[in-house]
mmCIF file with all atom_site columns, C-alpha atoms in Angstrom:
data_model
loop_
_atom_site.group_PDB
_atom_site.id
_atom_site.type_symbol
_atom_site.label_atom_id
_atom_site.label_alt_id
_atom_site.label_comp_id
_atom_site.label_asym_id
_atom_site.label_entity_id
_atom_site.label_seq_id
_atom_site.pdbx_PDB_ins_code
_atom_site.Cartn_x
_atom_site.Cartn_y
_atom_site.Cartn_z
_atom_site.occupancy
_atom_site.B_iso_or_equiv
_atom_site.pdbx_formal_charge
_atom_site.auth_seq_id
_atom_site.auth_comp_id
_atom_site.auth_asym_id
_atom_site.auth_atom_id
_atom_site.pdbx_PDB_model_num
ATOM 1   C CA . GLY A 1 1   ? -18.754 14.088  -13.660 1.00 51.00 ? 1   GLY A CA 1
ATOM 2   C CA . PRO A 1 2   ? -16.472 13.540  -16.691 1.00 52.00 ? 2   PRO A CA 1
ATOM 3   C CA . LYS A 1 3   ? -17.641 16.701  -18.439 1.00 58.00 ? 3   LYS A CA 1
ATOM 4   C CA . GLY A 1 4   ? -16.957 18.745  -15.335 1.00 71.00 ? 4   GLY A CA 1
ATOM 5   C CA . ALA A 1 5   ? -13.496 17.206  -15.028 1.00 83.00 ? 5   ALA A CA 1
ATOM 6   C CA . SER A 1 6   ? -12.503 17.931  -18.621 1.00 83.00 ? 6   SER A CA 1
ATOM 7   C CA . SER A 1 7   ? -13.812 21.504  -18.417 1.00 86.00 ? 7   SER A CA 1
ATOM 8   C CA . LEU A 1 8   ? -11.378 22.222  -15.587 1.00 88.00 ? 8   LEU A CA 1
ATOM 9   C CA . LEU A 1 9   ? -8.415  21.533  -17.851 1.00 84.00 ? 9   LEU A CA 1
ATOM 10  C CA . ALA A 1 10  ? -8.820  24.974  -19.409 1.00 86.00 ? 10  ALA A CA 1
ATOM 11  C CA . ALA A 1 11  ? -7.447  26.511  -16.197 1.00 91.00 ? 11  ALA A CA 1
ATOM 12  C CA . PHE A 1 12  ? -4.036  24.864  -16.464 1.00 90.00 ? 12  PHE A CA 1
ATOM 13  C CA . ILE A 1 13  ? -0.829  25.941  -18.137 1.00 84.00 ? 13  ILE A CA 1
ATOM 14  C CA . LEU A 1 14  ? 0.062   22.927  -20.251 1.00 83.00 ? 14  LEU A CA 1
ATOM 15  C CA . LYS A 1 15  ? 3.245   22.313  -22.224 1.00 77.00 ? 15  LYS A CA 1
ATOM 16  C CA . GLY A 1 16  ? 3.986   20.183  -25.259 1.00 71.00 ? 16  GLY A CA 1
ATOM 17  C CA . PRO A 1 17  ? 2.460   20.045  -28.752 1.00 70.00 ? 17  PRO A CA 1
ATOM 18  C CA . HIS A 1 18  ? -1.068  20.364  -27.353 1.00 68.00 ? 18  HIS A CA 1
ATOM 19  C CA . GLY A 1 19  ? -0.138  22.952  -24.746 1.00 77.00 ? 19  GLY A CA 1
ATOM 20  C CA . GLN A 1 20  ? -2.258  25.885  -23.699 1.00 82.00 ? 20  GLN A CA 1
ATOM 21  C CA . ALA A 1 21  ? -1.765  29.197  -21.940 1.00 85.00 ? 21  ALA A CA 1
ATOM 22  C CA . GLY A 1 22  ? -4.244  28.452  -19.161 1.00 87.00 ? 22  GLY A CA 1
ATOM 23  C CA . CYS A 1 23  ? -5.076  30.916  -16.400 1.00 91.00 ? 23  CYS A CA 1
ATOM 24  C CA . ASP A 1 24  ? -2.403  33.279  -15.073 1.00 91.00 ? 24  ASP A CA 1
ATOM 25  C CA . ASP A 1 25  ? -3.795  33.190  -11.529 1.00 94.00 ? 25  ASP A CA 1
ATOM 26  C CA . PRO A 1 26  ? -2.229  30.335  -9.514  1.00 93.00 ? 26  PRO A CA 1
ATOM 27  C CA . GLU A 1 27  ? -5.134  30.413  -7.053  1.00 95.00 ? 27  GLU A CA 1
ATOM 28  C CA . VAL A 1 28  ? -7.539  29.555  -9.858  1.00 95.00 ? 28  VAL A CA 1
ATOM 29  C CA . ARG A 1 29  ? -5.320  26.674  -10.926 1.00 93.00 ? 29  ARG A CA 1
ATOM 30  C CA . ILE A 1 30  ? -5.072  25.404  -7.338  1.00 96.00 ? 30  ILE A CA 1
ATOM 31  C CA . ALA A 1 31  ? -8.865  25.522  -7.051  1.00 95.00 ? 31  ALA A CA 1
ATOM 32  C CA . ALA A 1 32  ? -9.092  23.479  -10.260 1.00 94.00 ? 32  ALA A CA 1
ATOM 33  C CA . VAL A 1 33  ? -6.689  20.884  -8.808  1.00 95.00 ? 33  VAL A CA 1
ATOM 34  C CA . VAL A 1 34  ? -8.799  20.619  -5.649  1.00 95.00 ? 34  VAL A CA 1
ATOM 35  C CA . ALA A 1 35  ? -11.967 20.236  -7.719  1.00 94.00 ? 35  ALA A CA 1
ATOM 36  C CA . LEU A 1 36  ? -10.419 17.437  -9.790  1.00 94.00 ? 36  LEU A CA 1
ATOM 37  C CA . ARG A 1 37  ? -9.300  15.686  -6.622  1.00 93.00 ? 37  ARG A CA 1
ATOM 38  C CA . GLU A 1 38  ? -12.800 15.912  -5.156  1.00 92.00 ? 38  GLU A CA 1
ATOM 39  C CA . ILE A 1 39  ? -14.388 14.520  -8.333  1.00 92.00 ? 39  ILE A CA 1
ATOM 40  C CA . ASP A 1 40  ? -12.136 11.500  -7.662  1.00 88.00 ? 40  ASP A CA 1
ATOM 41  C CA . THR A 1 41  ? -12.507 9.445   -10.819 1.00 90.00 ? 41  THR A CA 1
ATOM 42  C CA . ASP A 1 42  ? -9.739  7.771   -12.811 1.00 89.00 ? 42  ASP A CA 1
ATOM 43  C CA . GLU A 1 43  ? -10.175 10.504  -15.410 1.00 90.00 ? 43  GLU A CA 1
ATOM 44  C CA . SER A 1 44  ? -10.042 13.447  -13.009 1.00 91.00 ? 44  SER A CA 1
ATOM 45  C CA . ILE A 1 45  ? -7.010  12.081  -11.142 1.00 92.00 ? 45  ILE A CA 1
ATOM 46  C CA . GLY A 1 46  ? -5.367  11.356  -14.497 1.00 91.00 ? 46  GLY A CA 1
ATOM 47  C CA . TYR A 1 47  ? -5.736  15.008  -15.469 1.00 91.00 ? 47  TYR A CA 1
ATOM 48  C CA . LEU A 1 48  ? -3.634  15.954  -12.447 1.00 94.00 ? 48  LEU A CA 1
ATOM 49  C CA . ILE A 1 49  ? -0.655  14.217  -14.037 1.00 94.00 ? 49  ILE A CA 1
ATOM 50  C CA . LEU A 1 50  ? -0.677  17.006  -16.629 1.00 90.00 ? 50  LEU A CA 1
ATOM 51  C CA . VAL A 1 51  ? -0.219  19.584  -13.871 1.00 92.00 ? 51  VAL A CA 1
ATOM 52  C CA . ILE A 1 52  ? 2.923   18.336  -12.133 1.00 94.00 ? 52  ILE A CA 1
ATOM 53  C CA . ASP A 1 53  ? 5.172   20.628  -14.183 1.00 91.00 ? 53  ASP A CA 1
ATOM 54  C CA . ASP A 1 54  ? 3.095   23.761  -13.581 1.00 94.00 ? 54  ASP A CA 1
ATOM 55  C CA . PRO A 1 55  ? 5.364   26.826  -13.210 1.00 94.00 ? 55  PRO A CA 1
ATOM 56  C CA . ASP A 1 56  ? 3.919   27.624  -9.783  1.00 95.00 ? 56  ASP A CA 1
ATOM 57  C CA . ARG A 1 57  ? 5.264   25.547  -6.900  1.00 96.00 ? 57  ARG A CA 1
ATOM 58  C CA . ASN A 1 58  ? 1.979   25.674  -4.988  1.00 97.00 ? 58  ASN A CA 1
ATOM 59  C CA . VAL A 1 59  ? -0.003  24.362  -7.933  1.00 96.00 ? 59  VAL A CA 1
ATOM 60  C CA . ARG A 1 60  ? 2.542   21.589  -8.462  1.00 96.00 ? 60  ARG A CA 1
ATOM 61  C CA . GLY A 1 61  ? 2.521   20.774  -4.765  1.00 97.00 ? 61  GLY A CA 1
ATOM 62  C CA . GLU A 1 62  ? -1.268  20.504  -4.661  1.00 97.00 ? 62  GLU A CA 1
ATOM 63  C CA . ALA A 1 63  ? -1.280  18.254  -7.727  1.00 97.00 ? 63  ALA A CA 1
ATOM 64  C CA . VAL A 1 64  ? 1.503   15.977  -6.453  1.00 97.00 ? 64  VAL A CA 1
ATOM 65  C CA . THR A 1 65  ? -0.133  15.741  -3.020  1.00 97.00 ? 65  THR A CA 1
ATOM 66  C CA . SER A 1 66  ? -3.421  14.789  -4.661  1.00 96.00 ? 66  SER A CA 1
ATOM 67  C CA . LEU A 1 67  ? -1.734  12.095  -6.766  1.00 96.00 ? 67  LEU A CA 1
ATOM 68  C CA . ALA A 1 68  ? 0.180   10.714  -3.789  1.00 96.00 ? 68  ALA A CA 1
ATOM 69  C CA . ASN A 1 69  ? -2.959  10.508  -1.654  1.00 94.00 ? 69  ASN A CA 1
ATOM 70  C CA . ALA A 1 70  ? -5.029  8.966   -4.450  1.00 91.00 ? 70  ALA A CA 1
ATOM 71  C CA . ALA A 1 71  ? -2.797  5.877   -4.128  1.00 83.00 ? 71  ALA A CA 1
ATOM 72  C CA . TYR A 1 72  ? -3.475  4.538   -7.638  1.00 92.00 ? 72  TYR A CA 1
ATOM 73  C CA . PRO A 1 73  ? -0.587  2.395   -8.925  1.00 95.00 ? 73  PRO A CA 1
ATOM 74  C CA . TRP A 1 74  ? -0.712  4.057   -12.328 1.00 94.00 ? 74  TRP A CA 1
ATOM 75  C CA . VAL A 1 75  ? 0.289   7.446   -10.853 1.00 96.00 ? 75  VAL A CA 1
ATOM 76  C CA . VAL A 1 76  ? 3.748   6.121   -9.894  1.00 97.00 ? 76  VAL A CA 1
ATOM 77  C CA . PRO A 1 77  ? 5.466   7.400   -13.093 1.00 97.00 ? 77  PRO A CA 1
ATOM 78  C CA . ALA A 1 78  ? 4.175   10.905  -12.333 1.00 97.00 ? 78  ALA A CA 1
ATOM 79  C CA . LEU A 1 79  ? 5.411   10.675  -8.744  1.00 97.00 ? 79  LEU A CA 1
ATOM 80  C CA . LEU A 1 80  ? 8.795   9.483   -10.015 1.00 97.00 ? 80  LEU A CA 1
ATOM 81  C CA . GLN A 1 81  ? 8.912   12.576  -12.195 1.00 96.00 ? 81  GLN A CA 1
ATOM 82  C CA . ALA A 1 82  ? 8.059   14.704  -9.159  1.00 96.00 ? 82  ALA A CA 1
ATOM 83  C CA . LEU A 1 83  ? 11.153  13.362  -7.383  1.00 94.00 ? 83  LEU A CA 1
ATOM 84  C CA . ALA A 1 84  ? 13.122  15.723  -9.638  1.00 93.00 ? 84  ALA A CA 1
ATOM 85  C CA . ASP A 1 85  ? 11.117  18.785  -8.557  1.00 95.00 ? 85  ASP A CA 1
ATOM 86  C CA . PRO A 1 86  ? 13.358  21.596  -7.275  1.00 94.00 ? 86  PRO A CA 1
ATOM 87  C CA . VAL A 1 87  ? 11.088  22.077  -4.235  1.00 96.00 ? 87  VAL A CA 1
ATOM 88  C CA . VAL A 1 88  ? 12.014  19.762  -1.356  1.00 94.00 ? 88  VAL A CA 1
ATOM 89  C CA . PRO A 1 89  ? 8.513   19.347  0.179   1.00 96.00 ? 89  PRO A CA 1
ATOM 90  C CA . ILE A 1 90  ? 7.157   18.288  -3.213  1.00 96.00 ? 90  ILE A CA 1
ATOM 91  C CA . ARG A 1 91  ? 9.844   15.644  -3.536  1.00 95.00 ? 91  ARG A CA 1
ATOM 92  C CA . LYS A 1 92  ? 9.061   14.392  -0.035  1.00 95.00 ? 92  LYS A CA 1
ATOM 93  C CA . VAL A 1 93  ? 5.337   14.141  -0.755  1.00 96.00 ? 93  VAL A CA 1
ATOM 94  C CA . ALA A 1 94  ? 6.041   12.215  -3.962  1.00 96.00 ? 94  ALA A CA 1
ATOM 95  C CA . ALA A 1 95  ? 8.359   9.803   -2.157  1.00 96.00 ? 95  ALA A CA 1
ATOM 96  C CA . GLU A 1 96  ? 5.953   9.197   0.718   1.00 96.00 ? 96  GLU A CA 1
ATOM 97  C CA . GLY A 1 97  ? 3.166   8.562   -1.774  1.00 96.00 ? 97  GLY A CA 1
ATOM 98  C CA . MET A 1 98  ? 5.227   5.925   -3.561  1.00 96.00 ? 98  MET A CA 1
ATOM 99  C CA . LYS A 1 99  ? 6.081   4.244   -0.260  1.00 96.00 ? 99  LYS A CA 1
ATOM 100 C CA . ARG A 1 100 ? 2.371   3.899   0.516   1.00 95.00 ? 100 ARG A CA 1
ATOM 101 C CA . ILE A 1 101 ? 1.470   2.669   -2.958  1.00 95.00 ? 101 ILE A CA 1
ATOM 102 C CA . THR A 1 102 ? 4.334   0.259   -3.592  1.00 95.00 ? 102 THR A CA 1
ATOM 103 C CA . LYS A 1 103 ? 5.310   -0.820  -0.055  1.00 94.00 ? 103 LYS A CA 1
ATOM 104 C CA . VAL A 1 104 ? 8.937   -0.743  -1.267  1.00 94.00 ? 104 VAL A CA 1
ATOM 105 C CA . GLY A 1 105 ? 11.652  1.904   -1.174  1.00 93.00 ? 105 GLY A CA 1
ATOM 106 C CA . LEU A 1 106 ? 10.931  2.590   2.478   1.00 90.00 ? 106 LEU A CA 1
ATOM 107 C CA . SER A 1 107 ? 14.537  3.657   3.076   1.00 88.00 ? 107 SER A CA 1
ATOM 108 C CA . TRP A 1 108 ? 14.180  6.771   0.894   1.00 89.00 ? 108 TRP A CA 1
ATOM 109 C CA . LYS A 1 109 ? 15.076  9.971   2.712   1.00 89.00 ? 109 LYS A CA 1
ATOM 110 C CA . GLU A 1 110 ? 15.528  13.441  1.294   1.00 86.00 ? 110 GLU A CA 1
ATOM 111 C CA . ASP A 1 111 ? 18.872  13.855  3.041   1.00 86.00 ? 111 ASP A CA 1
ATOM 112 C CA . ALA A 1 112 ? 20.213  10.454  1.935   1.00 85.00 ? 112 ALA A CA 1
ATOM 113 C CA . ALA A 1 113 ? 23.164  10.283  -0.447  1.00 86.00 ? 113 ALA A CA 1
ATOM 114 C CA . PRO A 1 114 ? 22.240  10.708  -4.136  1.00 87.00 ? 114 PRO A CA 1
ATOM 115 C CA . GLU A 1 115 ? 23.223  7.123   -4.910  1.00 89.00 ? 115 GLU A CA 1
ATOM 116 C CA . VAL A 1 116 ? 20.887  5.869   -2.143  1.00 87.00 ? 116 VAL A CA 1
ATOM 117 C CA . ARG A 1 117 ? 17.981  7.915   -3.466  1.00 89.00 ? 117 ARG A CA 1
ATOM 118 C CA . GLY A 1 118 ? 18.776  6.708   -6.975  1.00 91.00 ? 118 GLY A CA 1
ATOM 119 C CA . THR A 1 119 ? 18.724  3.069   -5.879  1.00 93.00 ? 119 THR A CA 1
ATOM 120 C CA . VAL A 1 120 ? 15.368  3.530   -4.184  1.00 94.00 ? 120 VAL A CA 1
ATOM 121 C CA . ALA A 1 121 ? 13.937  5.244   -7.275  1.00 94.00 ? 121 ALA A CA 1
ATOM 122 C CA . GLN A 1 122 ? 15.000  2.211   -9.298  1.00 96.00 ? 122 GLN A CA 1
ATOM 123 C CA . GLU A 1 123 ? 13.088  -0.001  -6.829  1.00 96.00 ? 123 GLU A CA 1
ATOM 124 C CA . TRP A 1 124 ? 9.972   2.052   -7.504  1.00 97.00 ? 124 TRP A CA 1
ATOM 125 C CA . GLU A 1 125 ? 10.536  1.849   -11.252 1.00 97.00 ? 125 GLU A CA 1
ATOM 126 C CA . ARG A 1 126 ? 10.869  -1.955  -11.075 1.00 97.00 ? 126 ARG A CA 1
ATOM 127 C CA . TRP A 1 127 ? 7.727   -2.176  -8.940  1.00 96.00 ? 127 TRP A CA 1
ATOM 128 C CA . TYR A 1 128 ? 5.766   -0.162  -11.484 1.00 96.00 ? 128 TYR A CA 1
ATOM 129 C CA . ASP A 1 129 ? 7.063   -2.235  -14.402 1.00 96.00 ? 129 ASP A CA 1
ATOM 130 C CA . SER A 1 130 ? 5.977   -5.407  -12.589 1.00 93.00 ? 130 SER A CA 1
ATOM 131 C CA . TRP A 1 131 ? 2.567   -3.940  -11.743 1.00 93.00 ? 131 TRP A CA 1
ATOM 132 C CA . ARG A 1 132 ? 2.059   -2.796  -15.357 1.00 95.00 ? 132 ARG A CA 1
ATOM 133 C CA . ARG A 1 133 ? 2.929   -6.241  -16.717 1.00 94.00 ? 133 ARG A CA 1
ATOM 134 C CA . GLN A 1 134 ? 0.486   -7.873  -14.293 1.00 91.00 ? 134 GLN A CA 1
ATOM 135 C CA . ARG A 1 135 ? -2.224  -5.375  -15.254 1.00 93.00 ? 135 ARG A CA 1
ATOM 136 C CA . ASP A 1 136 ? -1.673  -6.012  -18.966 1.00 96.00 ? 136 ASP A CA 1
ATOM 137 C CA . TRP A 1 137 ? -1.675  -9.775  -18.431 1.00 95.00 ? 137 TRP A CA 1
ATOM 138 C CA . SER A 1 138 ? -4.880  -9.652  -16.390 1.00 94.00 ? 138 SER A CA 1
ATOM 139 C CA . MET A 1 139 ? -6.538  -7.634  -19.156 1.00 95.00 ? 139 MET A CA 1
ATOM 140 C CA . GLU A 1 140 ? -5.362  -10.165 -21.743 1.00 97.00 ? 140 GLU A CA 1
ATOM 141 C CA . CYS A 1 141 ? -6.753  -13.012 -19.613 1.00 96.00 ? 141 CYS A CA 1
ATOM 142 C CA . GLY A 1 142 ? -10.025 -11.148 -19.189 1.00 94.00 ? 142 GLY A CA 1
ATOM 143 C CA . ARG A 1 143 ? -10.457 -11.002 -22.972 1.00 96.00 ? 143 ARG A CA 1
ATOM 144 C CA . MET A 1 144 ? -10.186 -14.805 -23.255 1.00 97.00 ? 144 MET A CA 1
ATOM 145 C CA . ASN A 1 145 ? -13.181 -17.080 -22.952 1.00 97.00 ? 145 ASN A CA 1
ATOM 146 C CA . TYR A 1 146 ? -13.203 -20.075 -20.607 1.00 96.00 ? 146 TYR A CA 1
ATOM 147 C CA . ALA A 1 147 ? -11.789 -22.530 -23.141 1.00 97.00 ? 147 ALA A CA 1
ATOM 148 C CA . GLU A 1 148 ? -9.047  -20.154 -24.290 1.00 98.00 ? 148 GLU A CA 1
ATOM 149 C CA . LEU A 1 149 ? -7.993  -19.281 -20.746 1.00 98.00 ? 149 LEU A CA 1
ATOM 150 C CA . SER A 1 150 ? -7.991  -22.927 -19.670 1.00 98.00 ? 150 SER A CA 1
ATOM 151 C CA . SER A 1 151 ? -5.804  -23.769 -22.648 1.00 98.00 ? 151 SER A CA 1
ATOM 152 C CA . LYS A 1 152 ? -3.429  -20.944 -21.780 1.00 98.00 ? 152 LYS A CA 1
ATOM 153 C CA . ILE A 1 153 ? -3.107  -22.257 -18.220 1.00 98.00 ? 153 ILE A CA 1
ATOM 154 C CA . ASP A 1 154 ? -2.416  -25.725 -19.658 1.00 98.00 ? 154 ASP A CA 1
ATOM 155 C CA . GLU A 1 155 ? 0.490   -24.192 -21.600 1.00 97.00 ? 155 GLU A CA 1
ATOM 156 C CA . LEU A 1 156 ? 1.851   -22.359 -18.574 1.00 97.00 ? 156 LEU A CA 1
ATOM 157 C CA . MET A 1 157 ? 1.557   -25.420 -16.344 1.00 98.00 ? 157 MET A CA 1
ATOM 158 C CA . ALA A 1 158 ? 3.472   -27.615 -18.789 1.00 97.00 ? 158 ALA A CA 1
ATOM 159 C CA . ALA A 1 159 ? 6.785   -26.454 -17.332 1.00 96.00 ? 159 ALA A CA 1
ATOM 160 C CA . ARG A 1 160 ? 5.728   -26.983 -13.704 1.00 97.00 ? 160 ARG A CA 1
ATOM 161 C CA . PRO A 1 161 ? 6.579   -30.074 -11.600 1.00 97.00 ? 161 PRO A CA 1
ATOM 162 C CA . GLU A 1 162 ? 4.394   -33.124 -12.187 1.00 97.00 ? 162 GLU A CA 1
ATOM 163 C CA . PRO A 1 163 ? 2.540   -32.899 -8.835  1.00 97.00 ? 163 PRO A CA 1
ATOM 164 C CA . GLN A 1 164 ? 1.492   -29.348 -9.680  1.00 98.00 ? 164 GLN A CA 1
ATOM 165 C CA . ARG A 1 165 ? 0.364   -30.372 -13.167 1.00 98.00 ? 165 ARG A CA 1
ATOM 166 C CA . ALA A 1 166 ? -1.694  -33.159 -11.634 1.00 98.00 ? 166 ALA A CA 1
ATOM 167 C CA . ALA A 1 167 ? -3.221  -30.695 -9.151  1.00 98.00 ? 167 ALA A CA 1
ATOM 168 C CA . TRP A 1 168 ? -4.149  -28.367 -12.025 1.00 98.00 ? 168 TRP A CA 1
ATOM 169 C CA . ASN A 1 169 ? -5.753  -31.221 -13.972 1.00 98.00 ? 169 ASN A CA 1
ATOM 170 C CA . ARG A 1 170 ? -7.872  -32.099 -10.929 1.00 97.00 ? 170 ARG A CA 1
ATOM 171 C CA . LEU A 1 171 ? -8.869  -28.467 -10.442 1.00 98.00 ? 171 LEU A CA 1
ATOM 172 C CA . HIS A 1 172 ? -9.664  -28.056 -14.134 1.00 97.00 ? 172 HIS A CA 1
ATOM 173 C CA . ALA A 1 173 ? -11.929 -31.121 -14.024 1.00 97.00 ? 173 ALA A CA 1
ATOM 174 C CA . LEU A 1 174 ? -13.659 -29.784 -10.910 1.00 97.00 ? 174 LEU A CA 1
ATOM 175 C CA . LEU A 1 175 ? -14.312 -26.430 -12.600 1.00 97.00 ? 175 LEU A CA 1
ATOM 176 C CA . ALA A 1 176 ? -15.781 -28.187 -15.624 1.00 96.00 ? 176 ALA A CA 1
ATOM 177 C CA . THR A 1 177 ? -18.107 -30.141 -13.327 1.00 97.00 ? 177 THR A CA 1
ATOM 178 C CA . PHE A 1 178 ? -19.072 -26.942 -11.537 1.00 97.00 ? 178 PHE A CA 1
ATOM 179 C CA . ARG A 1 179 ? -20.016 -25.295 -14.850 1.00 96.00 ? 179 ARG A CA 1
ATOM 180 C CA . ASP A 1 180 ? -22.342 -28.181 -15.708 1.00 97.00 ? 180 ASP A CA 1
ATOM 181 C CA . ASP A 1 181 ? -25.756 -27.368 -14.267 1.00 95.00 ? 181 ASP A CA 1
ATOM 182 C CA . LYS A 1 182 ? -26.756 -31.049 -14.350 1.00 96.00 ? 182 LYS A CA 1
ATOM 183 C CA . ALA A 1 183 ? -23.646 -32.199 -12.490 1.00 97.00 ? 183 ALA A CA 1
ATOM 184 C CA . THR A 1 184 ? -23.836 -29.238 -10.084 1.00 97.00 ? 184 THR A CA 1
ATOM 185 C CA . PRO A 1 185 ? -27.490 -28.152 -9.774  1.00 96.00 ? 185 PRO A CA 1
ATOM 186 C CA . THR A 1 186 ? -26.986 -25.945 -6.689  1.00 96.00 ? 186 THR A CA 1
ATOM 187 C CA . PRO A 1 187 ? -23.596 -24.235 -6.995  1.00 96.00 ? 187 PRO A CA 1
ATOM 188 C CA . THR A 1 188 ? -21.973 -22.307 -4.163  1.00 95.00 ? 188 THR A CA 1
ATOM 189 C CA . ALA A 1 189 ? -18.833 -20.177 -4.152  1.00 93.00 ? 189 ALA A CA 1
ATOM 190 C CA . ASP A 1 190 ? -17.144 -22.531 -1.679  1.00 94.00 ? 190 ASP A CA 1
ATOM 191 C CA . MET A 1 191 ? -17.302 -25.387 -4.168  1.00 96.00 ? 191 MET A CA 1
ATOM 192 C CA . ILE A 1 192 ? -14.635 -23.704 -6.262  1.00 95.00 ? 192 ILE A CA 1
ATOM 193 C CA . SER A 1 193 ? -13.002 -21.252 -3.864  1.00 95.00 ? 193 SER A CA 1
ATOM 194 C CA . LYS A 1 194 ? -11.776 -23.898 -1.427  1.00 95.00 ? 194 LYS A CA 1
ATOM 195 C CA . PRO A 1 195 ? -10.041 -26.064 -4.081  1.00 96.00 ? 195 PRO A CA 1
ATOM 196 C CA . ILE A 1 196 ? -8.525  -22.917 -5.569  1.00 96.00 ? 196 ILE A CA 1
ATOM 197 C CA . ASP A 1 197 ? -7.356  -21.894 -2.085  1.00 95.00 ? 197 ASP A CA 1
ATOM 198 C CA . ASP A 1 198 ? -5.409  -25.158 -2.038  1.00 96.00 ? 198 ASP A CA 1
ATOM 199 C CA . PHE A 1 199 ? -4.009  -24.740 -5.549  1.00 97.00 ? 199 PHE A CA 1
ATOM 200 C CA . LEU A 1 200 ? -2.872  -21.116 -5.607  1.00 96.00 ? 200 LEU A CA 1
ATOM 201 C CA . PRO A 1 201 ? 0.015   -21.450 -3.109  1.00 96.00 ? 201 PRO A CA 1
ATOM 202 C CA . MET A 1 202 ? 1.651   -23.893 -5.531  1.00 97.00 ? 202 MET A CA 1
ATOM 203 C CA . VAL A 1 203 ? 1.941   -21.231 -8.223  1.00 97.00 ? 203 VAL A CA 1
ATOM 204 C CA . TYR A 1 204 ? 2.499   -18.138 -6.117  1.00 94.00 ? 204 TYR A CA 1
ATOM 205 C CA . ASP A 1 205 ? 5.976   -17.801 -7.623  1.00 94.00 ? 205 ASP A CA 1
ATOM 206 C CA . ASP A 1 206 ? 4.445   -17.291 -11.092 1.00 95.00 ? 206 ASP A CA 1
ATOM 207 C CA . MET A 1 207 ? 2.043   -14.377 -11.153 1.00 92.00 ? 207 MET A CA 1
ATOM 208 C CA . ASN A 1 208 ? 0.948   -15.147 -14.713 1.00 95.00 ? 208 ASN A CA 1
ATOM 209 C CA . ILE A 1 209 ? -0.420  -18.520 -13.653 1.00 97.00 ? 209 ILE A CA 1
ATOM 210 C CA . TRP A 1 210 ? -1.796  -17.120 -10.390 1.00 96.00 ? 210 TRP A CA 1
ATOM 211 C CA . MET A 1 211 ? -3.638  -14.335 -12.197 1.00 95.00 ? 211 MET A CA 1
ATOM 212 C CA . ALA A 1 212 ? -4.974  -16.620 -14.933 1.00 97.00 ? 212 ALA A CA 1
ATOM 213 C CA . VAL A 1 213 ? -6.397  -19.090 -12.402 1.00 97.00 ? 213 VAL A CA 1
ATOM 214 C CA . VAL A 1 214 ? -8.019  -16.297 -10.392 1.00 96.00 ? 214 VAL A CA 1
ATOM 215 C CA . ILE A 1 215 ? -9.660  -14.878 -13.517 1.00 96.00 ? 215 ILE A CA 1
ATOM 216 C CA . LEU A 1 216 ? -10.793 -18.379 -14.514 1.00 96.00 ? 216 LEU A CA 1
ATOM 217 C CA . GLU A 1 217 ? -12.377 -18.656 -11.057 1.00 96.00 ? 217 GLU A CA 1
ATOM 218 C CA . ILE A 1 218 ? -14.186 -15.340 -11.596 1.00 95.00 ? 218 ILE A CA 1
ATOM 219 C CA . GLN A 1 219 ? -15.429 -16.441 -15.028 1.00 95.00 ? 219 GLN A CA 1
ATOM 220 C CA . THR A 1 220 ? -16.598 -19.796 -13.666 1.00 96.00 ? 220 THR A CA 1
ATOM 221 C CA . GLY A 1 221 ? -18.389 -18.270 -10.706 1.00 95.00 ? 221 GLY A CA 1
ATOM 222 C CA . THR A 1 222 ? -20.046 -15.614 -12.870 1.00 95.00 ? 222 THR A CA 1
ATOM 223 C CA . PHE A 1 223 ? -21.174 -18.304 -15.340 1.00 96.00 ? 223 PHE A CA 1
ATOM 224 C CA . ARG A 1 224 ? -23.062 -20.070 -12.526 1.00 95.00 ? 224 ARG A CA 1
ATOM 225 C CA . GLY A 1 225 ? -24.221 -16.890 -10.809 1.00 95.00 ? 225 GLY A CA 1
ATOM 226 C CA . VAL A 1 226 ? -22.036 -17.070 -7.685  1.00 94.00 ? 226 VAL A CA 1
ATOM 227 C CA . MET A 1 227 ? -19.490 -14.545 -6.466  1.00 92.00 ? 227 MET A CA 1
ATOM 228 C CA . PRO A 1 228 ? -15.989 -15.875 -5.712  1.00 89.00 ? 228 PRO A CA 1
ATOM 229 C CA . PRO A 1 229 ? -13.774 -14.127 -3.128  1.00 87.00 ? 229 PRO A CA 1
ATOM 230 C CA . ASP A 1 230 ? -11.984 -10.936 -4.186  1.00 85.00 ? 230 ASP A CA 1
ATOM 231 C CA . ARG A 1 231 ? -8.460  -12.315 -4.437  1.00 84.00 ? 231 ARG A CA 1
ATOM 232 C CA . MET A 1 232 ? -7.260  -9.269  -6.396  1.00 71.00 ? 232 MET A CA 1
ATOM 233 C CA . LYS A 1 233 ? -7.486  -7.183  -3.233  1.00 60.00 ? 233 LYS A CA 1
ATOM 234 C CA . SER A 1 234 ? -4.242  -8.674  -1.972  1.00 48.00 ? 234 SER A CA 1
ATOM 235 C CA . LYS A 1 235 ? -2.513  -7.726  -5.228  1.00 50.00 ? 235 LYS A CA 1
ATOM 236 C CA . ARG A 1 236 ? -3.569  -4.097  -5.434  1.00 45.00 ? 236 ARG A CA 1
#
């Protein structure tokens, strides 16, 4: 659990203002990395980011391998840092992990020219920046209530072509009807998911609108006690 994960930090040699001496035995530190990986929570995997500059190559390698295999988007900055590791296998593991996570930069090879590797690293950086912006926007949308989020979508749709604005107005009216237990006494997920299936392709070029509509769908379904499809799966 969380307490077990945090207690393992004492084994590591950490740098910086809050650094610590840790344990001199690399085998102990490797065992701590393995234990954190097996706990497999956001917190325990996050702790591994602190280990990628360990002085021992085997400890670093175990930590980078664990991060690469965890496949969480938020580990990409750590894997980018690992691309500068002096040990070739560690760099390869970091690169392969980013290929799996981002689905971009597939042309990266250890023996490629430095400018080629640099270009691919920039692809990964851009992917992470885009993912982080989408994550932050989805969190912002999640903090809004139904009226606030609907109003925000109204604002975003104002710059879209008239047919798309009309489609949004129809969808918005349908969602309002769905939320009304008198107008919709027996709600089902299909009542909103199918109209949203039709609407989303119109705004696929604007992930802010796409994300806001998906979260509005989740809020609306939850309000009436039905579970909409997991559309976020395709964006992870």
